[in-house]
Amino acid sequence: MIHQTSERPSLWHLIKQFIHLRRFAFTVFLPLMGAATATRGATPAQIIFIVVTALQFHIFTYVLNDVVDLPVDRLMPKRATHPLVRGEIPSTTALAIALTQVPLMLVLGLLAAIPPYALAALLMAVSCMAVYDIWGKQNAFPPITDLIQALSWGSLTLYGAWSVGDPTFLTLVLASIFVLFILLMNGVFEGVIDIAEDTAAGLKTTAMIFGTKPGREGRLPFIPLGLFIYCLVLEAMLSALNLTPLIRNDFDYNENFRTLVLAIVIILNVMIVWLSIRLVIPSEKLRRRI
């Protein structure tokens, strides 16, 4: 006879879940890419500073969101193991940890003497994310808060550039790509993935605004043509931005090499767009299950 035991998760496992550590790679990637495309190269000290600030922003973003979404998360089976849902960390403690990151970021920025524009971009990122975390799925027109969240990530990219120098055209392209990527992921794909849970909880998302509905009796969700077209528009804009630096030859490639790289990027773009739109194509026969 096999006896099942319930083991308490280790402290490290608890921390990883609590701050969503597996997603930190994306958070820190944005300001580092901003710094990499700035007018001046970053020093080792500046890179360390950007990584630490990104971690503080990451904790603020995800922990605040979890506190706000706690009543909904308790209804979702996939969130059952999260420390807040399990009651292993009180919500008041989590909120205090999240909010403490803001003054810590400001103090660190002042000690590092970051330029005013960098500080303004960081405050913009924090403010926009706070607005999204609190009202993201509670307003009448969710695309607005989707855009606010996307602008937060774009501001984080500009913060990285201003921390070491000035943004370049390539920095602006990258920031715009990240804004569109968040609009696509949050407004389209995550909206479809969570449609059943969001509908049951009475939330409002961009996918719902377009008319997406949960599938019945194990079927795939109903996806309207409007959401599919919205996805196509975002994908087209992303593809155009991906090609812009190569068309302008911002990397100073010789003509033959630039043509080769451009051809490869176009092929990859077409493949990515095709695989992406198949996740939200209205026809269930053509759609891939997310």
PDB file of C-alpha atoms in Angstrom:
ATOM      1  CA  MET A   1       0.000   0.000   0.000  1.00  0.00           C
ATOM      2  CA  ILE A   2       1.406   3.426  -1.006  1.00  0.00           C
ATOM      3  CA  HIS A   3       1.019   6.269   1.472  1.00  0.00           C
ATOM      4  CA  GLN A   4       0.943   9.743  -0.056  1.00  0.00           C
ATOM      5  CA  THR A   5       2.566  12.487   1.975  1.00  0.00           C
ATOM      6  CA  SER A   6       2.265  16.223   1.580  1.00  0.00           C
ATOM      7  CA  GLU A   7       5.680  17.800   1.750  1.00  0.00           C
ATOM      8  CA  ARG A   8       6.103  21.470   2.459  1.00  0.00           C
ATOM      9  CA  PRO A   9       7.891  23.154  -0.477  1.00  0.00           C
ATOM     10  CA  SER A  10      11.405  24.412   0.128  1.00  0.00           C
ATOM     11  CA  LEU A  11      12.013  28.102   0.770  1.00  0.00           C
ATOM     12  CA  TRP A  12      13.724  28.478  -2.615  1.00  0.00           C
ATOM     13  CA  HIS A  13      10.786  26.855  -4.407  1.00  0.00           C
ATOM     14  CA  LEU A  14       8.427  29.167  -2.525  1.00  0.00           C
ATOM     15  CA  ILE A  15      10.397  32.248  -3.545  1.00  0.00           C
ATOM     16  CA  LYS A  16      10.568  31.172  -7.193  1.00  0.00           C
ATOM     17  CA  GLN A  17       6.814  30.738  -7.325  1.00  0.00           C
ATOM     18  CA  PHE A  18       6.109  33.896  -5.364  1.00  0.00           C
ATOM     19  CA  ILE A  19       8.101  36.234  -7.633  1.00  0.00           C
ATOM     20  CA  HIS A  20       7.561  34.266 -10.881  1.00  0.00           C
ATOM     21  CA  LEU A  21      11.310  33.889 -11.307  1.00  0.00           C
ATOM     22  CA  ARG A  22      11.000  31.920 -14.562  1.00  0.00           C
ATOM     23  CA  ARG A  23       9.605  35.071 -16.201  1.00  0.00           C
ATOM     24  CA  PHE A  24      12.438  37.296 -15.033  1.00  0.00           C
ATOM     25  CA  ALA A  25      14.445  36.533 -18.180  1.00  0.00           C
ATOM     26  CA  PHE A  26      11.933  38.556 -20.221  1.00  0.00           C
ATOM     27  CA  THR A  27      11.829  41.418 -17.718  1.00  0.00           C
ATOM     28  CA  VAL A  28      15.605  41.882 -17.581  1.00  0.00           C
ATOM     29  CA  PHE A  29      15.984  41.357 -21.341  1.00  0.00           C
ATOM     30  CA  LEU A  30      14.151  44.601 -22.153  1.00  0.00           C
ATOM     31  CA  PRO A  31      16.308  47.145 -20.280  1.00  0.00           C
ATOM     32  CA  LEU A  32      19.487  45.277 -21.222  1.00  0.00           C
ATOM     33  CA  MET A  33      18.512  45.475 -24.890  1.00  0.00           C
ATOM     34  CA  GLY A  34      17.777  49.155 -24.391  1.00  0.00           C
ATOM     35  CA  ALA A  35      21.262  49.612 -22.946  1.00  0.00           C
ATOM     36  CA  ALA A  36      22.821  47.560 -25.756  1.00  0.00           C
ATOM     37  CA  THR A  37      21.328  49.875 -28.409  1.00  0.00           C
ATOM     38  CA  ALA A  38      22.136  53.170 -26.645  1.00  0.00           C
ATOM     39  CA  THR A  39      24.620  55.718 -27.943  1.00  0.00           C
ATOM     40  CA  ARG A  40      27.225  54.581 -25.408  1.00  0.00           C
ATOM     41  CA  GLY A  41      28.252  51.134 -24.206  1.00  0.00           C
ATOM     42  CA  ALA A  42      27.338  50.069 -20.681  1.00  0.00           C
ATOM     43  CA  THR A  43      29.960  49.573 -18.004  1.00  0.00           C
ATOM     44  CA  PRO A  44      29.885  46.426 -15.804  1.00  0.00           C
ATOM     45  CA  ALA A  45      28.591  48.539 -12.905  1.00  0.00           C
ATOM     46  CA  GLN A  46      25.756  49.912 -15.061  1.00  0.00           C
ATOM     47  CA  ILE A  47      24.795  46.414 -16.198  1.00  0.00           C
ATOM     48  CA  ILE A  48      24.631  45.207 -12.588  1.00  0.00           C
ATOM     49  CA  PHE A  49      22.533  48.249 -11.671  1.00  0.00           C
ATOM     50  CA  ILE A  50      20.104  47.584 -14.555  1.00  0.00           C
ATOM     51  CA  VAL A  51      19.748  43.900 -13.576  1.00  0.00           C
ATOM     52  CA  VAL A  52      19.036  44.759  -9.920  1.00  0.00           C
ATOM     53  CA  THR A  53      16.489  47.419 -10.868  1.00  0.00           C
ATOM     54  CA  ALA A  54      14.844  45.021 -13.322  1.00  0.00           C
ATOM     55  CA  LEU A  55      14.485  42.464 -10.523  1.00  0.00           C
ATOM     56  CA  GLN A  56      12.844  45.072  -8.282  1.00  0.00           C
ATOM     57  CA  PHE A  57      10.482  46.068 -11.096  1.00  0.00           C
ATOM     58  CA  HIS A  58       9.744  42.401 -11.760  1.00  0.00           C
ATOM     59  CA  ILE A  59       8.840  41.718  -8.117  1.00  0.00           C
ATOM     60  CA  PHE A  60       6.642  44.829  -7.989  1.00  0.00           C
ATOM     61  CA  THR A  61       4.852  43.892 -11.211  1.00  0.00           C
ATOM     62  CA  TYR A  62       4.078  40.239 -10.593  1.00  0.00           C
ATOM     63  CA  VAL A  63       3.490  40.273  -6.840  1.00  0.00           C
ATOM     64  CA  LEU A  64       1.122  43.259  -7.039  1.00  0.00           C
ATOM     65  CA  ASN A  65      -0.765  41.537  -9.846  1.00  0.00           C
ATOM     66  CA  ASP A  66      -1.075  38.352  -7.781  1.00  0.00           C
ATOM     67  CA  VAL A  67      -2.419  40.274  -4.792  1.00  0.00           C
ATOM     68  CA  VAL A  68      -5.024  42.059  -6.900  1.00  0.00           C
ATOM     69  CA  ASP A  69      -5.999  38.854  -8.735  1.00  0.00           C
ATOM     70  CA  LEU A  70      -6.067  36.661  -5.618  1.00  0.00           C
ATOM     71  CA  PRO A  71      -9.903  36.306  -5.463  1.00  0.00           C
ATOM     72  CA  VAL A  72      -9.906  35.148  -9.098  1.00  0.00           C
ATOM     73  CA  ASP A  73      -6.810  32.949  -8.753  1.00  0.00           C
ATOM     74  CA  ARG A  74      -8.523  31.011  -5.961  1.00  0.00           C
ATOM     75  CA  LEU A  75     -11.087  29.870  -8.538  1.00  0.00           C
ATOM     76  CA  MET A  76      -8.463  28.631 -11.019  1.00  0.00           C
ATOM     77  CA  PRO A  77      -7.156  25.056 -10.629  1.00  0.00           C
ATOM     78  CA  LYS A  78      -3.892  25.937 -12.406  1.00  0.00           C
ATOM     79  CA  ARG A  79      -3.146  28.528  -9.699  1.00  0.00           C
ATOM     80  CA  ALA A  80      -3.873  26.187  -6.786  1.00  0.00           C
ATOM     81  CA  THR A  81      -0.184  25.683  -5.907  1.00  0.00           C
ATOM     82  CA  HIS A  82       0.726  29.378  -5.768  1.00  0.00           C
ATOM     83  CA  PRO A  83       1.920  30.524  -2.307  1.00  0.00           C
ATOM     84  CA  LEU A  84      -0.740  33.255  -2.035  1.00  0.00           C
ATOM     85  CA  VAL A  85      -3.561  30.903  -3.025  1.00  0.00           C
ATOM     86  CA  ARG A  86      -2.317  28.251  -0.601  1.00  0.00           C
ATOM     87  CA  GLY A  87      -2.063  30.851   2.161  1.00  0.00           C
ATOM     88  CA  GLU A  88       1.662  30.257   2.692  1.00  0.00           C
ATOM     89  CA  ILE A  89       2.285  33.991   2.294  1.00  0.00           C
ATOM     90  CA  PRO A  90      -0.334  36.463   3.620  1.00  0.00           C
ATOM     91  CA  SER A  91      -1.656  38.885   1.012  1.00  0.00           C
ATOM     92  CA  THR A  92      -0.798  41.845   3.264  1.00  0.00           C
ATOM     93  CA  THR A  93       2.814  40.707   3.414  1.00  0.00           C
ATOM     94  CA  ALA A  94       2.900  40.228  -0.351  1.00  0.00           C
ATOM     95  CA  LEU A  95       1.454  43.707  -0.927  1.00  0.00           C
ATOM     96  CA  ALA A  96       4.058  45.244   1.377  1.00  0.00           C
ATOM     97  CA  ILE A  97       6.850  43.433  -0.483  1.00  0.00           C
ATOM     98  CA  ALA A  98       5.520  44.653  -3.835  1.00  0.00           C
ATOM     99  CA  LEU A  99       5.093  48.294  -2.810  1.00  0.00           C
ATOM    100  CA  THR A 100       8.467  48.424  -1.053  1.00  0.00           C
ATOM    101  CA  GLN A 101      10.188  47.823  -4.381  1.00  0.00           C
ATOM    102  CA  VAL A 102       9.218  51.293  -5.643  1.00  0.00           C
ATOM    103  CA  PRO A 103      11.115  53.386  -3.067  1.00  0.00           C
ATOM    104  CA  LEU A 104      13.978  50.896  -3.253  1.00  0.00           C
ATOM    105  CA  MET A 105      14.198  51.463  -7.019  1.00  0.00           C
ATOM    106  CA  LEU A 106      14.193  55.227  -6.533  1.00  0.00           C
ATOM    107  CA  VAL A 107      16.832  55.130  -3.811  1.00  0.00           C
ATOM    108  CA  LEU A 108      19.029  52.870  -5.908  1.00  0.00           C
ATOM    109  CA  GLY A 109      18.589  55.193  -8.890  1.00  0.00           C
ATOM    110  CA  LEU A 110      19.555  58.244  -6.856  1.00  0.00           C
ATOM    111  CA  LEU A 111      22.600  56.485  -5.403  1.00  0.00           C
ATOM    112  CA  ALA A 112      23.672  55.472  -8.895  1.00  0.00           C
ATOM    113  CA  ALA A 113      23.029  59.034 -10.146  1.00  0.00           C
ATOM    114  CA  ILE A 114      21.024  57.889 -13.158  1.00  0.00           C
ATOM    115  CA  PRO A 115      20.021  60.659 -15.597  1.00  0.00           C
ATOM    116  CA  PRO A 116      16.611  62.368 -15.169  1.00  0.00           C
ATOM    117  CA  TYR A 117      15.243  60.820 -18.376  1.00  0.00           C
ATOM    118  CA  ALA A 118      16.089  57.328 -17.105  1.00  0.00           C
ATOM    119  CA  LEU A 119      14.347  58.032 -13.797  1.00  0.00           C
ATOM    120  CA  ALA A 120      11.297  59.408 -15.644  1.00  0.00           C
ATOM    121  CA  ALA A 121      11.126  56.301 -17.870  1.00  0.00           C
ATOM    122  CA  LEU A 122      11.363  54.037 -14.821  1.00  0.00           C
ATOM    123  CA  LEU A 123       8.580  55.941 -13.040  1.00  0.00           C
ATOM    124  CA  MET A 124       6.500  55.713 -16.213  1.00  0.00           C
ATOM    125  CA  ALA A 125       7.029  51.954 -16.313  1.00  0.00           C
ATOM    126  CA  VAL A 126       6.043  51.577 -12.646  1.00  0.00           C
ATOM    127  CA  SER A 127       2.973  53.832 -12.945  1.00  0.00           C
ATOM    128  CA  CYS A 128       1.640  52.159 -16.087  1.00  0.00           C
ATOM    129  CA  MET A 129       2.128  48.704 -14.604  1.00  0.00           C
ATOM    130  CA  ALA A 130       0.332  49.687 -11.408  1.00  0.00           C
ATOM    131  CA  VAL A 131      -2.627  50.937 -13.455  1.00  0.00           C
ATOM    132  CA  TYR A 132      -2.753  47.671 -15.388  1.00  0.00           C
ATOM    133  CA  ASP A 133      -2.349  45.437 -12.336  1.00  0.00           C
ATOM    134  CA  ILE A 134      -5.202  47.169 -10.517  1.00  0.00           C
ATOM    135  CA  TRP A 135      -7.656  47.878 -13.343  1.00  0.00           C
ATOM    136  CA  GLY A 136      -6.464  45.594 -16.153  1.00  0.00           C
ATOM    137  CA  LYS A 137      -9.561  43.380 -16.303  1.00  0.00           C
ATOM    138  CA  GLN A 138     -12.004  45.643 -14.511  1.00  0.00           C
ATOM    139  CA  ASN A 139     -12.574  48.450 -17.031  1.00  0.00           C
ATOM    140  CA  ALA A 140     -15.152  48.737 -19.783  1.00  0.00           C
ATOM    141  CA  PHE A 141     -12.601  48.768 -22.621  1.00  0.00           C
ATOM    142  CA  PRO A 142      -9.684  46.397 -21.864  1.00  0.00           C
ATOM    143  CA  PRO A 143      -7.595  47.316 -24.958  1.00  0.00           C
ATOM    144  CA  ILE A 144      -6.785  50.593 -23.196  1.00  0.00           C
ATOM    145  CA  THR A 145      -5.244  48.886 -20.185  1.00  0.00           C
ATOM    146  CA  ASP A 146      -3.542  46.388 -22.503  1.00  0.00           C
ATOM    147  CA  LEU A 147      -1.852  49.369 -24.148  1.00  0.00           C
ATOM    148  CA  ILE A 148      -0.977  50.872 -20.767  1.00  0.00           C
ATOM    149  CA  GLN A 149       0.735  47.635 -19.746  1.00  0.00           C
ATOM    150  CA  ALA A 150       2.541  47.479 -23.098  1.00  0.00           C
ATOM    151  CA  LEU A 151       3.775  51.064 -22.654  1.00  0.00           C
ATOM    152  CA  SER A 152       5.168  50.033 -19.283  1.00  0.00           C
ATOM    153  CA  TRP A 153       7.424  47.448 -20.899  1.00  0.00           C
ATOM    154  CA  GLY A 154       8.375  49.896 -23.641  1.00  0.00           C
ATOM    155  CA  SER A 155       9.320  52.471 -21.000  1.00  0.00           C
ATOM    156  CA  LEU A 156      11.476  49.868 -19.265  1.00  0.00           C
ATOM    157  CA  THR A 157      13.397  49.458 -22.530  1.00  0.00           C
ATOM    158  CA  LEU A 158      13.958  53.223 -22.798  1.00  0.00           C
ATOM    159  CA  TYR A 159      15.037  53.297 -19.160  1.00  0.00           C
ATOM    160  CA  GLY A 160      17.830  50.851 -20.006  1.00  0.00           C
ATOM    161  CA  ALA A 161      19.040  53.078 -22.848  1.00  0.00           C
ATOM    162  CA  TRP A 162      18.898  56.310 -20.840  1.00  0.00           C
ATOM    163  CA  SER A 163      20.747  54.646 -17.960  1.00  0.00           C
ATOM    164  CA  VAL A 164      23.915  54.421 -20.062  1.00  0.00           C
ATOM    165  CA  GLY A 165      23.475  57.001 -22.831  1.00  0.00           C
ATOM    166  CA  ASP A 166      20.699  58.082 -25.196  1.00  0.00           C
ATOM    167  CA  PRO A 167      18.204  55.959 -27.141  1.00  0.00           C
ATOM    168  CA  THR A 168      18.939  55.391 -30.821  1.00  0.00           C
ATOM    169  CA  PHE A 169      16.560  54.626 -33.669  1.00  0.00           C
ATOM    170  CA  LEU A 170      17.173  50.940 -32.997  1.00  0.00           C
ATOM    171  CA  THR A 171      16.166  51.457 -29.358  1.00  0.00           C
ATOM    172  CA  LEU A 172      12.878  53.005 -30.451  1.00  0.00           C
ATOM    173  CA  VAL A 173      12.248  50.125 -32.851  1.00  0.00           C
ATOM    174  CA  LEU A 174      12.892  47.581 -30.075  1.00  0.00           C
ATOM    175  CA  ALA A 175      10.642  49.440 -27.629  1.00  0.00           C
ATOM    176  CA  SER A 176       7.866  49.506 -30.246  1.00  0.00           C
ATOM    177  CA  ILE A 177       8.327  45.785 -30.923  1.00  0.00           C
ATOM    178  CA  PHE A 178       7.971  45.023 -27.211  1.00  0.00           C
ATOM    179  CA  VAL A 179       4.820  47.179 -27.006  1.00  0.00           C
ATOM    180  CA  LEU A 180       3.201  45.327 -29.913  1.00  0.00           C
ATOM    181  CA  PHE A 181       4.354  41.960 -28.569  1.00  0.00           C
ATOM    182  CA  ILE A 182       2.646  42.605 -25.220  1.00  0.00           C
ATOM    183  CA  LEU A 183      -0.534  43.749 -26.970  1.00  0.00           C
ATOM    184  CA  LEU A 184      -0.515  40.522 -28.951  1.00  0.00           C
ATOM    185  CA  MET A 185       0.312  38.188 -26.073  1.00  0.00           C
ATOM    186  CA  ASN A 186      -1.893  39.780 -23.429  1.00  0.00           C
ATOM    187  CA  GLY A 187      -4.814  40.929 -25.542  1.00  0.00           C
ATOM    188  CA  VAL A 188      -5.035  37.968 -27.909  1.00  0.00           C
ATOM    189  CA  PHE A 189      -3.277  34.755 -26.892  1.00  0.00           C
ATOM    190  CA  GLU A 190      -3.589  34.941 -23.093  1.00  0.00           C
ATOM    191  CA  GLY A 191      -7.144  36.194 -23.495  1.00  0.00           C
ATOM    192  CA  VAL A 192      -8.001  33.047 -25.456  1.00  0.00           C
ATOM    193  CA  ILE A 193      -6.087  30.733 -23.090  1.00  0.00           C
ATOM    194  CA  ASP A 194      -7.867  32.106 -19.997  1.00  0.00           C
ATOM    195  CA  ILE A 195     -11.265  32.701 -21.597  1.00  0.00           C
ATOM    196  CA  ALA A 196     -13.087  30.069 -19.512  1.00  0.00           C
ATOM    197  CA  GLU A 197     -11.641  31.239 -16.167  1.00  0.00           C
ATOM    198  CA  ASP A 198     -12.017  34.945 -17.003  1.00  0.00           C
ATOM    199  CA  THR A 199     -15.637  34.437 -18.067  1.00  0.00           C
ATOM    200  CA  ALA A 200     -16.467  32.479 -14.907  1.00  0.00           C
ATOM    201  CA  ALA A 201     -14.897  35.210 -12.767  1.00  0.00           C
ATOM    202  CA  GLY A 202     -16.844  37.971 -14.498  1.00  0.00           C
ATOM    203  CA  LEU A 203     -13.738  39.733 -15.839  1.00  0.00           C
ATOM    204  CA  LYS A 204     -13.417  41.730 -19.038  1.00  0.00           C
ATOM    205  CA  THR A 205     -10.616  41.146 -21.511  1.00  0.00           C
ATOM    206  CA  THR A 206      -9.793  42.260 -25.029  1.00  0.00           C
ATOM    207  CA  ALA A 207     -10.627  38.789 -26.332  1.00  0.00           C
ATOM    208  CA  MET A 208     -14.091  39.076 -24.767  1.00  0.00           C
ATOM    209  CA  ILE A 209     -14.634  42.541 -26.243  1.00  0.00           C
ATOM    210  CA  PHE A 210     -14.196  41.002 -29.700  1.00  0.00           C
ATOM    211  CA  GLY A 211     -16.682  38.248 -28.826  1.00  0.00           C
ATOM    212  CA  THR A 212     -14.510  35.292 -27.839  1.00  0.00           C
ATOM    213  CA  LYS A 213     -16.410  32.686 -25.795  1.00  0.00           C
ATOM    214  CA  PRO A 214     -15.431  29.488 -23.965  1.00  0.00           C
ATOM    215  CA  GLY A 215     -15.868  26.225 -25.822  1.00  0.00           C
ATOM    216  CA  ARG A 216     -18.641  23.880 -24.737  1.00  0.00           C
ATOM    217  CA  GLU A 217     -18.270  20.209 -23.874  1.00  0.00           C
ATOM    218  CA  GLY A 218     -14.509  20.137 -24.395  1.00  0.00           C
ATOM    219  CA  ARG A 219     -14.551  22.023 -27.694  1.00  0.00           C
ATOM    220  CA  LEU A 220     -12.145  24.836 -28.555  1.00  0.00           C
ATOM    221  CA  PRO A 221     -13.202  28.409 -27.680  1.00  0.00           C
ATOM    222  CA  PHE A 222     -15.263  30.344 -30.184  1.00  0.00           C
ATOM    223  CA  ILE A 223     -13.002  32.942 -31.793  1.00  0.00           C
ATOM    224  CA  PRO A 224     -14.679  35.679 -33.861  1.00  0.00           C
ATOM    225  CA  LEU A 225     -13.300  37.093 -37.088  1.00  0.00           C
ATOM    226  CA  GLY A 226     -12.683  40.469 -35.410  1.00  0.00           C
ATOM    227  CA  LEU A 227     -10.122  39.067 -32.967  1.00  0.00           C
ATOM    228  CA  PHE A 228      -8.391  37.213 -35.804  1.00  0.00           C
ATOM    229  CA  ILE A 229      -8.118  40.432 -37.846  1.00  0.00           C
ATOM    230  CA  TYR A 230      -6.820  42.289 -34.774  1.00  0.00           C
ATOM    231  CA  CYS A 231      -4.171  39.595 -34.408  1.00  0.00           C
ATOM    232  CA  LEU A 232      -3.234  39.888 -38.094  1.00  0.00           C
ATOM    233  CA  VAL A 233      -2.829  43.662 -37.842  1.00  0.00           C
ATOM    234  CA  LEU A 234      -0.518  43.368 -34.826  1.00  0.00           C
ATOM    235  CA  GLU A 235       1.475  40.608 -36.517  1.00  0.00           C
ATOM    236  CA  ALA A 236       1.861  42.730 -39.662  1.00  0.00           C
ATOM    237  CA  MET A 237       3.091  45.700 -37.636  1.00  0.00           C
ATOM    238  CA  LEU A 238       5.542  43.490 -35.761  1.00  0.00           C
ATOM    239  CA  SER A 239       6.872  42.035 -39.000  1.00  0.00           C
ATOM    240  CA  ALA A 240       7.372  45.502 -40.469  1.00  0.00           C
ATOM    241  CA  LEU A 241       9.306  46.622 -37.398  1.00  0.00           C
ATOM    242  CA  ASN A 242      11.432  43.463 -37.479  1.00  0.00           C
ATOM    243  CA  LEU A 243      12.494  44.256 -41.046  1.00  0.00           C
ATOM    244  CA  THR A 244      12.980  48.012 -40.626  1.00  0.00           C
ATOM    245  CA  PRO A 245      16.556  47.967 -39.201  1.00  0.00           C
ATOM    246  CA  LEU A 246      17.678  45.637 -41.992  1.00  0.00           C
ATOM    247  CA  ILE A 247      15.998  47.698 -44.699  1.00  0.00           C
ATOM    248  CA  ARG A 248      17.669  50.824 -43.288  1.00  0.00           C
ATOM    249  CA  ASN A 249      20.891  48.823 -42.803  1.00  0.00           C
ATOM    250  CA  ASP A 250      21.385  50.110 -39.251  1.00  0.00           C
ATOM    251  CA  PHE A 251      23.931  47.328 -38.725  1.00  0.00           C
ATOM    252  CA  ASP A 252      26.145  48.500 -41.616  1.00  0.00           C
ATOM    253  CA  TYR A 253      26.166  45.090 -43.327  1.00  0.00           C
ATOM    254  CA  ASN A 254      27.615  44.810 -46.807  1.00  0.00           C
ATOM    255  CA  GLU A 255      24.975  44.468 -49.511  1.00  0.00           C
ATOM    256  CA  ASN A 256      25.301  40.716 -50.096  1.00  0.00           C
ATOM    257  CA  PHE A 257      25.213  39.833 -46.403  1.00  0.00           C
ATOM    258  CA  ARG A 258      22.319  42.225 -45.747  1.00  0.00           C
ATOM    259  CA  THR A 259      20.313  40.600 -48.546  1.00  0.00           C
ATOM    260  CA  LEU A 260      20.967  37.152 -47.103  1.00  0.00           C
ATOM    261  CA  VAL A 261      20.002  38.158 -43.565  1.00  0.00           C
ATOM    262  CA  LEU A 262      16.918  39.986 -44.835  1.00  0.00           C
ATOM    263  CA  ALA A 263      15.783  36.871 -46.721  1.00  0.00           C
ATOM    264  CA  ILE A 264      16.271  34.705 -43.630  1.00  0.00           C
ATOM    265  CA  VAL A 265      14.359  37.136 -41.417  1.00  0.00           C
ATOM    266  CA  ILE A 266      11.486  37.331 -43.905  1.00  0.00           C
ATOM    267  CA  ILE A 267      11.231  33.522 -44.030  1.00  0.00           C
ATOM    268  CA  LEU A 268      11.310  33.275 -40.227  1.00  0.00           C
ATOM    269  CA  ASN A 269       8.714  36.030 -39.927  1.00  0.00           C
ATOM    270  CA  VAL A 270       6.349  34.243 -42.289  1.00  0.00           C
ATOM    271  CA  MET A 271       6.746  30.990 -40.359  1.00  0.00           C
ATOM    272  CA  ILE A 272       6.191  32.657 -36.982  1.00  0.00           C
ATOM    273  CA  VAL A 273       3.144  34.575 -38.195  1.00  0.00           C
ATOM    274  CA  TRP A 274       1.614  31.420 -39.706  1.00  0.00           C
ATOM    275  CA  LEU A 275       2.149  29.416 -36.519  1.00  0.00           C
ATOM    276  CA  SER A 276       0.784  32.277 -34.407  1.00  0.00           C
ATOM    277  CA  ILE A 277      -2.376  32.993 -36.339  1.00  0.00           C
ATOM    278  CA  ARG A 278      -3.246  29.298 -36.409  1.00  0.00           C
ATOM    279  CA  LEU A 279      -3.705  29.568 -32.632  1.00  0.00           C
ATOM    280  CA  VAL A 280      -6.563  32.045 -33.059  1.00  0.00           C
ATOM    281  CA  ILE A 281      -7.954  31.312 -36.504  1.00  0.00           C
ATOM    282  CA  PRO A 282     -11.777  31.129 -36.343  1.00  0.00           C
ATOM    283  CA  SER A 283     -11.946  27.750 -38.118  1.00  0.00           C
ATOM    284  CA  GLU A 284     -11.597  24.922 -35.589  1.00  0.00           C
ATOM    285  CA  LYS A 285     -10.348  22.601 -38.336  1.00  0.00           C
ATOM    286  CA  LEU A 286      -7.328  24.827 -39.022  1.00  0.00           C
ATOM    287  CA  ARG A 287      -6.718  25.976 -35.468  1.00  0.00           C
ATOM    288  CA  ARG A 288      -3.912  24.579 -33.329  1.00  0.00           C
ATOM    289  CA  ARG A 289      -4.779  23.951 -29.709  1.00  0.00           C
ATOM    290  CA  ILE A 290      -3.011  26.390 -27.333  1.00  0.00           C
TER     291      ILE A 290
END
